[in-house]
Amino acid sequence: MHTIESLSLTKKYGSLVAVNALDLQVKRGQIFGFLGPNGAGKTTTVRMLTGLTRPTSGQAVINSYDMVKEPVMAKKQIGVVSQYNNVDVDLTSVENLRLHGMLHSMEKKKREERIKELLHFAHLWKRKDELVRTFSGGMKRRLMIIRALLHSPQILFMDEPTVGLDPQTRRDIWALIRQIRESGCTIFMTTHYIEEAENLCDLVGIIDQGKLITRGVPNHLTESLGPYTLEIIEKGKSSYQFFKTAEEAYQKTNAGNHQQEFDIRSTNLEDLFIHLTGRSVLE
Amino acid sequence: MKGAKAIFYREMIIFKRRIGKIIASYSLSPLLFLIAFGWGMGKKFKVEGVDYIAFMIPGLLAMSSMNHSFDIASEINIARFYWHIFDEFMMAPISPSSIVLGEIGAGMVKGLLSSFIILLLAPLFSVSIHINFFLIICLLLNTFMFSAAGVIIAMMVKTHADQSAFNTFVIVPMSFLCGTFFSLKKLPKILYIIAHFLPLTHSSLCLRASFLNKALPLGSFVAMIGFSLLFFYGAVQAVKRSSV
């Protein structure tokens, strides 16, 4: 059964088509990574799937509830970690969590127990009564994640969960995401970090200019190109060739000239994106 | 209704945390009005048969409670565009009417606090106050009406500048042209008619009648109820339109 399903999901802003007839299915318990450059339509897709933006056409279905026709039931299934740090800086971490629990009609005793459990889980218990405005970016992000988990949603949406964080904090968040997956929660995350998608996701979809250009298991996608990439750099410009073995790629370098530099490495999702669009995902 | 309670809970935590500053800022403007118009001209003039300061205080109640209830629009605006906190409400499994009621509740508390401050200040200017059932009902209606209007505007504007423009071109003129500080009978005929299409006019008339122990103008009272229902409906629709 698919827990997240989009059927010809489309969003237009005037003549701009932000998301173009997107068809997606995510199965229960998967981490689905939605990969694409800035402005590709990732956030708009998440906003439609989470009920923040009304689609121009098509359907967003969450655990068989249509987000437009049955928004209350559909929203009960999900937790959302937004791209922005939208924790309330005028409240303490406990108050932020309590507010979220109240918004999700959690029973008081269960809510307070769960708040305690999650604050320990995110290593925020010692700061529970401090105003969130005193927290670092990483702490705010951890608080956002546990807030989204408070009501035990079946599906967690995370929009660029590690954007703007330092490498160590990013790895801490990854560890947190892996722990969440172990609980059986389905995760839909957007990212423009290749490493993040490759490290965390069972399945990735690549979006560019509002259109889904490919989807699949990260390893399968890169291996379909060829597991080894030869990057040829000449006069500051790169071109790419893909090979089944590193030896084949190495032999190719023998045919090169002295003005060329070569780099042989494992093929990654960035190479796939360049191959499909002619541009880097970071452009 | 649990959603409304949650939103009200959030607003009240912040309200309590800032209560000292809020009381100080809510007191300043009415105090200046009372000094300038009360001491300045209060006992020298009579309007509609009463001392000017006694005439003015209900108008001040109407204006101040309107301003502070409507101010929920700025709070929502900041929550939407700056802190993105409002998204948390919009993504929660609650109805648009719950969001509206929670915000209206918070706006009403602010408006009622500002009214309470004026009623406390009035005796300092030798005005005896008459708190009665209708005065309380009219204050509740006035704060409900303008909190709901605040939610509508907050959901319709696209930027802080739009919000500011609305305040400048609608709220400020209404503050002065709706019989708050002078008798509407002094207005030219056309402005007199226009004023009756503005909700604050009816609040001023009802609050003044209640405050001065006169008969409640029934037409204005019905108009206040009508505006309240209309603005509540508009606020729910505005929230609905801005999400799914």
JSON list of C-alpha atoms in Angstrom, two decimals, chain A residues 84-248:
[
{"chain": "A", "resi": 84, "resn": "TYR", "atom": "CA", "xyz": [12.34, 27.28, 7.79]},
{"chain": "A", "resi": 85, "resn": "ASN", "atom": "CA", "xyz": [13.12, 27.20, 11.47]},
{"chain": "A", "resi": 86, "resn": "ASN", "atom": "CA", "xyz": [9.50, 27.72, 12.46]},
{"chain": "A", "resi": 87, "resn": "VAL", "atom": "CA", "xyz": [9.70, 26.81, 16.12]},
{"chain": "A", "resi": 88, "resn": "ASP", "atom": "CA", "xyz": [8.23, 29.56, 18.26]},
{"chain": "A", "resi": 89, "resn": "VAL", "atom": "CA", "xyz": [11.18, 31.48, 19.66]},
{"chain": "A", "resi": 90, "resn": "ASP", "atom": "CA", "xyz": [8.97, 33.21, 22.24]},
{"chain": "A", "resi": 91, "resn": "LEU", "atom": "CA", "xyz": [8.13, 29.86, 23.83]},
{"chain": "A", "resi": 92, "resn": "THR", "atom": "CA", "xyz": [10.30, 27.31, 25.64]},
{"chain": "A", "resi": 93, "resn": "SER", "atom": "CA", "xyz": [10.92, 23.93, 24.05]},
{"chain": "A", "resi": 94, "resn": "VAL", "atom": "CA", "xyz": [8.36, 22.31, 26.35]},
{"chain": "A", "resi": 95, "resn": "GLU", "atom": "CA", "xyz": [5.78, 24.97, 25.47]},
{"chain": "A", "resi": 96, "resn": "ASN", "atom": "CA", "xyz": [6.44, 24.48, 21.76]},
{"chain": "A", "resi": 97, "resn": "LEU", "atom": "CA", "xyz": [5.86, 20.76, 22.12]},
{"chain": "A", "resi": 98, "resn": "ARG", "atom": "CA", "xyz": [2.81, 21.24, 24.34]},
{"chain": "A", "resi": 99, "resn": "LEU", "atom": "CA", "xyz": [1.27, 23.57, 21.76]},
{"chain": "A", "resi": 100, "resn": "HIS", "atom": "CA", "xyz": [1.85, 20.99, 19.05]},
{"chain": "A", "resi": 101, "resn": "GLY", "atom": "CA", "xyz": [0.32, 18.25, 21.20]},
{"chain": "A", "resi": 102, "resn": "MET", "atom": "CA", "xyz": [-2.73, 20.41, 21.86]},
{"chain": "A", "resi": 103, "resn": "LEU", "atom": "CA", "xyz": [-3.10, 21.17, 18.15]},
{"chain": "A", "resi": 104, "resn": "HIS", "atom": "CA", "xyz": [-3.15, 17.41, 17.57]},
{"chain": "A", "resi": 105, "resn": "SER", "atom": "CA", "xyz": [-5.68, 16.78, 20.38]},
{"chain": "A", "resi": 106, "resn": "MET", "atom": "CA", "xyz": [-3.29, 14.59, 22.37]},
{"chain": "A", "resi": 107, "resn": "GLU", "atom": "CA", "xyz": [-4.49, 13.43, 25.74]},
{"chain": "A", "resi": 108, "resn": "LYS", "atom": "CA", "xyz": [-2.67, 15.44, 28.44]},
{"chain": "A", "resi": 109, "resn": "LYS", "atom": "CA", "xyz": [-0.96, 12.60, 30.33]},
{"chain": "A", "resi": 110, "resn": "LYS", "atom": "CA", "xyz": [0.24, 10.91, 27.15]},
{"chain": "A", "resi": 111, "resn": "ARG", "atom": "CA", "xyz": [1.37, 14.24, 25.76]},
{"chain": "A", "resi": 112, "resn": "GLU", "atom": "CA", "xyz": [3.49, 15.12, 28.78]},
{"chain": "A", "resi": 113, "resn": "GLU", "atom": "CA", "xyz": [5.10, 11.64, 28.84]},
{"chain": "A", "resi": 114, "resn": "ARG", "atom": "CA", "xyz": [5.89, 11.85, 25.15]},
{"chain": "A", "resi": 115, "resn": "ILE", "atom": "CA", "xyz": [7.36, 15.35, 25.53]},
{"chain": "A", "resi": 116, "resn": "LYS", "atom": "CA", "xyz": [9.72, 14.06, 28.20]},
{"chain": "A", "resi": 117, "resn": "GLU", "atom": "CA", "xyz": [10.70, 11.03, 26.11]},
{"chain": "A", "resi": 118, "resn": "LEU", "atom": "CA", "xyz": [11.39, 13.08, 22.97]},
{"chain": "A", "resi": 119, "resn": "LEU", "atom": "CA", "xyz": [13.32, 15.83, 24.74]},
{"chain": "A", "resi": 120, "resn": "HIS", "atom": "CA", "xyz": [15.64, 13.13, 26.07]},
{"chain": "A", "resi": 121, "resn": "PHE", "atom": "CA", "xyz": [15.81, 11.53, 22.62]},
{"chain": "A", "resi": 122, "resn": "ALA", "atom": "CA", "xyz": [16.95, 14.83, 21.08]},
{"chain": "A", "resi": 123, "resn": "HIS", "atom": "CA", "xyz": [19.29, 15.68, 23.99]},
{"chain": "A", "resi": 124, "resn": "LEU", "atom": "CA", "xyz": [17.28, 18.80, 24.80]},
{"chain": "A", "resi": 125, "resn": "TRP", "atom": "CA", "xyz": [15.95, 17.85, 28.23]},
{"chain": "A", "resi": 126, "resn": "LYS", "atom": "CA", "xyz": [18.37, 20.11, 30.11]},
{"chain": "A", "resi": 127, "resn": "ARG", "atom": "CA", "xyz": [17.20, 23.11, 28.06]},
{"chain": "A", "resi": 128, "resn": "LYS", "atom": "CA", "xyz": [13.49, 22.28, 28.28]},
{"chain": "A", "resi": 129, "resn": "ASP", "atom": "CA", "xyz": [12.48, 25.46, 30.12]},
{"chain": "A", "resi": 130, "resn": "GLU", "atom": "CA", "xyz": [14.65, 27.89, 28.19]},
{"chain": "A", "resi": 131, "resn": "LEU", "atom": "CA", "xyz": [13.25, 30.15, 25.51]},
{"chain": "A", "resi": 132, "resn": "VAL", "atom": "CA", "xyz": [13.95, 28.73, 22.07]},
{"chain": "A", "resi": 133, "resn": "ARG", "atom": "CA", "xyz": [15.42, 32.08, 20.96]},
{"chain": "A", "resi": 134, "resn": "THR", "atom": "CA", "xyz": [18.54, 31.10, 22.97]},
{"chain": "A", "resi": 135, "resn": "PHE", "atom": "CA", "xyz": [18.99, 27.82, 21.00]},
{"chain": "A", "resi": 136, "resn": "SER", "atom": "CA", "xyz": [21.57, 27.18, 18.27]},
{"chain": "A", "resi": 137, "resn": "GLY", "atom": "CA", "xyz": [20.44, 26.34, 14.71]},
{"chain": "A", "resi": 138, "resn": "GLY", "atom": "CA", "xyz": [21.07, 22.62, 15.27]},
{"chain": "A", "resi": 139, "resn": "MET", "atom": "CA", "xyz": [19.08, 22.59, 18.51]},
{"chain": "A", "resi": 140, "resn": "LYS", "atom": "CA", "xyz": [16.16, 24.36, 16.86]},
{"chain": "A", "resi": 141, "resn": "ARG", "atom": "CA", "xyz": [16.27, 21.82, 14.04]},
{"chain": "A", "resi": 142, "resn": "ARG", "atom": "CA", "xyz": [16.28, 18.90, 16.50]},
{"chain": "A", "resi": 143, "resn": "LEU", "atom": "CA", "xyz": [13.34, 20.48, 18.31]},
{"chain": "A", "resi": 144, "resn": "MET", "atom": "CA", "xyz": [11.47, 20.82, 15.01]},
{"chain": "A", "resi": 145, "resn": "ILE", "atom": "CA", "xyz": [12.04, 17.16, 14.28]},
{"chain": "A", "resi": 146, "resn": "ILE", "atom": "CA", "xyz": [10.81, 15.90, 17.65]},
{"chain": "A", "resi": 147, "resn": "ARG", "atom": "CA", "xyz": [7.88, 18.30, 17.50]},
{"chain": "A", "resi": 148, "resn": "ALA", "atom": "CA", "xyz": [6.85, 16.70, 14.20]},
{"chain": "A", "resi": 149, "resn": "LEU", "atom": "CA", "xyz": [7.13, 13.27, 15.84]},
{"chain": "A", "resi": 150, "resn": "LEU", "atom": "CA", "xyz": [5.24, 14.15, 19.03]},
{"chain": "A", "resi": 151, "resn": "HIS", "atom": "CA", "xyz": [1.85, 12.86, 17.92]},
{"chain": "A", "resi": 152, "resn": "SER", "atom": "CA", "xyz": [3.43, 9.68, 16.47]},
{"chain": "A", "resi": 153, "resn": "PRO", "atom": "CA", "xyz": [2.61, 10.36, 12.82]},
{"chain": "A", "resi": 154, "resn": "GLN", "atom": "CA", "xyz": [2.83, 7.55, 10.31]},
{"chain": "A", "resi": 155, "resn": "ILE", "atom": "CA", "xyz": [4.45, 9.83, 7.77]},
{"chain": "A", "resi": 156, "resn": "LEU", "atom": "CA", "xyz": [7.11, 12.46, 8.31]},
{"chain": "A", "resi": 157, "resn": "PHE", "atom": "CA", "xyz": [7.75, 15.19, 5.76]},
{"chain": "A", "resi": 158, "resn": "MET", "atom": "CA", "xyz": [11.12, 16.91, 6.03]},
{"chain": "A", "resi": 159, "resn": "ASP", "atom": "CA", "xyz": [11.87, 19.83, 3.75]},
{"chain": "A", "resi": 160, "resn": "GLU", "atom": "CA", "xyz": [15.64, 20.32, 3.48]},
{"chain": "A", "resi": 161, "resn": "PRO", "atom": "CA", "xyz": [16.18, 19.04, 7.03]},
{"chain": "A", "resi": 162, "resn": "THR", "atom": "CA", "xyz": [19.87, 19.91, 7.20]},
{"chain": "A", "resi": 163, "resn": "VAL", "atom": "CA", "xyz": [20.07, 23.07, 5.14]},
{"chain": "A", "resi": 164, "resn": "GLY", "atom": "CA", "xyz": [22.33, 25.69, 6.70]},
{"chain": "A", "resi": 165, "resn": "LEU", "atom": "CA", "xyz": [23.75, 23.33, 9.34]},
{"chain": "A", "resi": 166, "resn": "ASP", "atom": "CA", "xyz": [27.42, 22.59, 9.93]},
{"chain": "A", "resi": 167, "resn": "PRO", "atom": "CA", "xyz": [28.74, 19.13, 8.89]},
{"chain": "A", "resi": 168, "resn": "GLN", "atom": "CA", "xyz": [28.75, 17.68, 12.41]},
{"chain": "A", "resi": 169, "resn": "THR", "atom": "CA", "xyz": [25.19, 18.82, 13.16]},
{"chain": "A", "resi": 170, "resn": "ARG", "atom": "CA", "xyz": [24.14, 17.49, 9.77]},
{"chain": "A", "resi": 171, "resn": "ARG", "atom": "CA", "xyz": [25.47, 14.05, 10.69]},
{"chain": "A", "resi": 172, "resn": "ASP", "atom": "CA", "xyz": [23.68, 14.23, 14.05]},
{"chain": "A", "resi": 173, "resn": "ILE", "atom": "CA", "xyz": [20.42, 14.93, 12.21]},
{"chain": "A", "resi": 174, "resn": "TRP", "atom": "CA", "xyz": [21.09, 12.02, 9.84]},
{"chain": "A", "resi": 175, "resn": "ALA", "atom": "CA", "xyz": [21.51, 9.73, 12.84]},
{"chain": "A", "resi": 176, "resn": "LEU", "atom": "CA", "xyz": [18.21, 11.03, 14.20]},
{"chain": "A", "resi": 177, "resn": "ILE", "atom": "CA", "xyz": [16.49, 10.37, 10.86]},
{"chain": "A", "resi": 178, "resn": "ARG", "atom": "CA", "xyz": [17.82, 6.78, 10.78]},
{"chain": "A", "resi": 179, "resn": "GLN", "atom": "CA", "xyz": [16.48, 6.21, 14.28]},
{"chain": "A", "resi": 180, "resn": "ILE", "atom": "CA", "xyz": [13.08, 7.55, 13.19]},
{"chain": "A", "resi": 181, "resn": "ARG", "atom": "CA", "xyz": [13.04, 5.18, 10.22]},
{"chain": "A", "resi": 182, "resn": "GLU", "atom": "CA", "xyz": [13.66, 2.24, 12.58]},
{"chain": "A", "resi": 183, "resn": "SER", "atom": "CA", "xyz": [10.37, 3.08, 14.29]},
{"chain": "A", "resi": 184, "resn": "GLY", "atom": "CA", "xyz": [8.56, 2.27, 11.02]},
{"chain": "A", "resi": 185, "resn": "CYS", "atom": "CA", "xyz": [7.75, 5.86, 10.08]},
{"chain": "A", "resi": 186, "resn": "THR", "atom": "CA", "xyz": [7.62, 6.68, 6.37]},
{"chain": "A", "resi": 187, "resn": "ILE", "atom": "CA", "xyz": [9.83, 9.65, 5.57]},
{"chain": "A", "resi": 188, "resn": "PHE", "atom": "CA", "xyz": [9.52, 11.99, 2.62]},
{"chain": "A", "resi": 189, "resn": "MET", "atom": "CA", "xyz": [12.45, 14.37, 2.53]},
{"chain": "A", "resi": 190, "resn": "THR", "atom": "CA", "xyz": [13.61, 16.97, 0.08]},
{"chain": "A", "resi": 191, "resn": "THR", "atom": "CA", "xyz": [17.24, 17.83, -0.30]},
{"chain": "A", "resi": 192, "resn": "HIS", "atom": "CA", "xyz": [19.70, 19.30, -2.72]},
{"chain": "A", "resi": 193, "resn": "TYR", "atom": "CA", "xyz": [22.59, 17.57, -0.96]},
{"chain": "A", "resi": 194, "resn": "ILE", "atom": "CA", "xyz": [23.66, 14.54, -3.00]},
{"chain": "A", "resi": 195, "resn": "GLU", "atom": "CA", "xyz": [25.47, 12.98, -0.05]},
{"chain": "A", "resi": 196, "resn": "GLU", "atom": "CA", "xyz": [22.34, 13.25, 2.08]},
{"chain": "A", "resi": 197, "resn": "ALA", "atom": "CA", "xyz": [20.17, 11.53, -0.52]},
{"chain": "A", "resi": 198, "resn": "GLU", "atom": "CA", "xyz": [22.72, 8.76, -1.05]},
{"chain": "A", "resi": 199, "resn": "ASN", "atom": "CA", "xyz": [23.27, 8.17, 2.65]},
{"chain": "A", "resi": 200, "resn": "LEU", "atom": "CA", "xyz": [19.70, 8.16, 3.86]},
{"chain": "A", "resi": 201, "resn": "CYS", "atom": "CA", "xyz": [17.24, 7.34, 1.13]},
{"chain": "A", "resi": 202, "resn": "ASP", "atom": "CA", "xyz": [15.83, 4.00, 0.04]},
{"chain": "A", "resi": 203, "resn": "LEU", "atom": "CA", "xyz": [14.37, 5.62, -3.01]},
{"chain": "A", "resi": 204, "resn": "VAL", "atom": "CA", "xyz": [14.98, 8.95, -4.71]},
{"chain": "A", "resi": 205, "resn": "GLY", "atom": "CA", "xyz": [13.04, 11.02, -7.19]},
{"chain": "A", "resi": 206, "resn": "ILE", "atom": "CA", "xyz": [14.83, 13.69, -9.15]},
{"chain": "A", "resi": 207, "resn": "ILE", "atom": "CA", "xyz": [12.86, 16.80, -10.04]},
{"chain": "A", "resi": 208, "resn": "ASP", "atom": "CA", "xyz": [13.88, 19.60, -12.34]},
{"chain": "A", "resi": 209, "resn": "GLN", "atom": "CA", "xyz": [11.81, 22.56, -13.49]},
{"chain": "A", "resi": 210, "resn": "GLY", "atom": "CA", "xyz": [8.71, 21.09, -11.92]},
{"chain": "A", "resi": 211, "resn": "LYS", "atom": "CA", "xyz": [8.95, 17.72, -13.66]},
{"chain": "A", "resi": 212, "resn": "LEU", "atom": "CA", "xyz": [9.98, 14.39, -12.20]},
{"chain": "A", "resi": 213, "resn": "ILE", "atom": "CA", "xyz": [12.80, 13.27, -14.48]},
{"chain": "A", "resi": 214, "resn": "THR", "atom": "CA", "xyz": [13.64, 9.94, -12.89]},
{"chain": "A", "resi": 215, "resn": "ARG", "atom": "CA", "xyz": [13.10, 7.85, -9.77]},
{"chain": "A", "resi": 216, "resn": "GLY", "atom": "CA", "xyz": [14.54, 4.69, -8.30]},
{"chain": "A", "resi": 217, "resn": "VAL", "atom": "CA", "xyz": [16.93, 3.15, -5.79]},
{"chain": "A", "resi": 218, "resn": "PRO", "atom": "CA", "xyz": [20.05, 5.39, -5.59]},
{"chain": "A", "resi": 219, "resn": "ASN", "atom": "CA", "xyz": [22.51, 2.54, -6.35]},
{"chain": "A", "resi": 220, "resn": "HIS", "atom": "CA", "xyz": [20.42, 1.22, -9.20]},
{"chain": "A", "resi": 221, "resn": "LEU", "atom": "CA", "xyz": [20.13, 4.65, -10.75]},
{"chain": "A", "resi": 222, "resn": "THR", "atom": "CA", "xyz": [23.87, 5.33, -10.66]},
{"chain": "A", "resi": 223, "resn": "GLU", "atom": "CA", "xyz": [24.77, 1.81, -11.76]},
{"chain": "A", "resi": 224, "resn": "SER", "atom": "CA", "xyz": [22.45, 2.12, -14.73]},
{"chain": "A", "resi": 225, "resn": "LEU", "atom": "CA", "xyz": [24.79, 4.87, -15.95]},
{"chain": "A", "resi": 226, "resn": "GLY", "atom": "CA", "xyz": [27.91, 2.88, -15.11]},
{"chain": "A", "resi": 227, "resn": "PRO", "atom": "CA", "xyz": [29.37, 2.51, -11.61]},
{"chain": "A", "resi": 228, "resn": "TYR", "atom": "CA", "xyz": [32.52, 4.50, -12.50]},
{"chain": "A", "resi": 229, "resn": "THR", "atom": "CA", "xyz": [32.69, 8.05, -13.77]},
{"chain": "A", "resi": 230, "resn": "LEU", "atom": "CA", "xyz": [35.56, 9.52, -15.66]},
{"chain": "A", "resi": 231, "resn": "GLU", "atom": "CA", "xyz": [35.51, 13.28, -15.39]},
{"chain": "A", "resi": 232, "resn": "ILE", "atom": "CA", "xyz": [37.59, 14.94, -18.10]},
{"chain": "A", "resi": 233, "resn": "ILE", "atom": "CA", "xyz": [38.52, 18.52, -17.35]},
{"chain": "A", "resi": 234, "resn": "GLU", "atom": "CA", "xyz": [39.77, 20.56, -20.28]},
{"chain": "A", "resi": 235, "resn": "LYS", "atom": "CA", "xyz": [40.16, 24.36, -20.33]},
{"chain": "A", "resi": 236, "resn": "GLY", "atom": "CA", "xyz": [38.11, 24.59, -17.10]},
{"chain": "A", "resi": 237, "resn": "LYS", "atom": "CA", "xyz": [35.17, 22.65, -18.48]},
{"chain": "A", "resi": 238, "resn": "SER", "atom": "CA", "xyz": [34.15, 19.16, -17.38]},
{"chain": "A", "resi": 239, "resn": "SER", "atom": "CA", "xyz": [32.73, 16.33, -19.43]},
{"chain": "A", "resi": 240, "resn": "TYR", "atom": "CA", "xyz": [31.76, 12.92, -18.13]},
{"chain": "A", "resi": 241, "resn": "GLN", "atom": "CA", "xyz": [31.95, 9.33, -19.34]},
{"chain": "A", "resi": 242, "resn": "PHE", "atom": "CA", "xyz": [30.64, 6.28, -17.52]},
{"chain": "A", "resi": 243, "resn": "PHE", "atom": "CA", "xyz": [32.19, 2.82, -17.29]},
{"chain": "A", "resi": 244, "resn": "LYS", "atom": "CA", "xyz": [31.47, -0.59, -15.82]},
{"chain": "A", "resi": 245, "resn": "THR", "atom": "CA", "xyz": [34.94, -0.92, -14.27]},
{"chain": "A", "resi": 246, "resn": "ALA", "atom": "CA", "xyz": [37.63, 1.47, -13.04]},
{"chain": "A", "resi": 247, "resn": "GLU", "atom": "CA", "xyz": [40.11, -0.23, -15.44]},
{"chain": "A", "resi": 248, "resn": "GLU", "atom": "CA", "xyz": [38.01, 0.68, -18.47]}
]
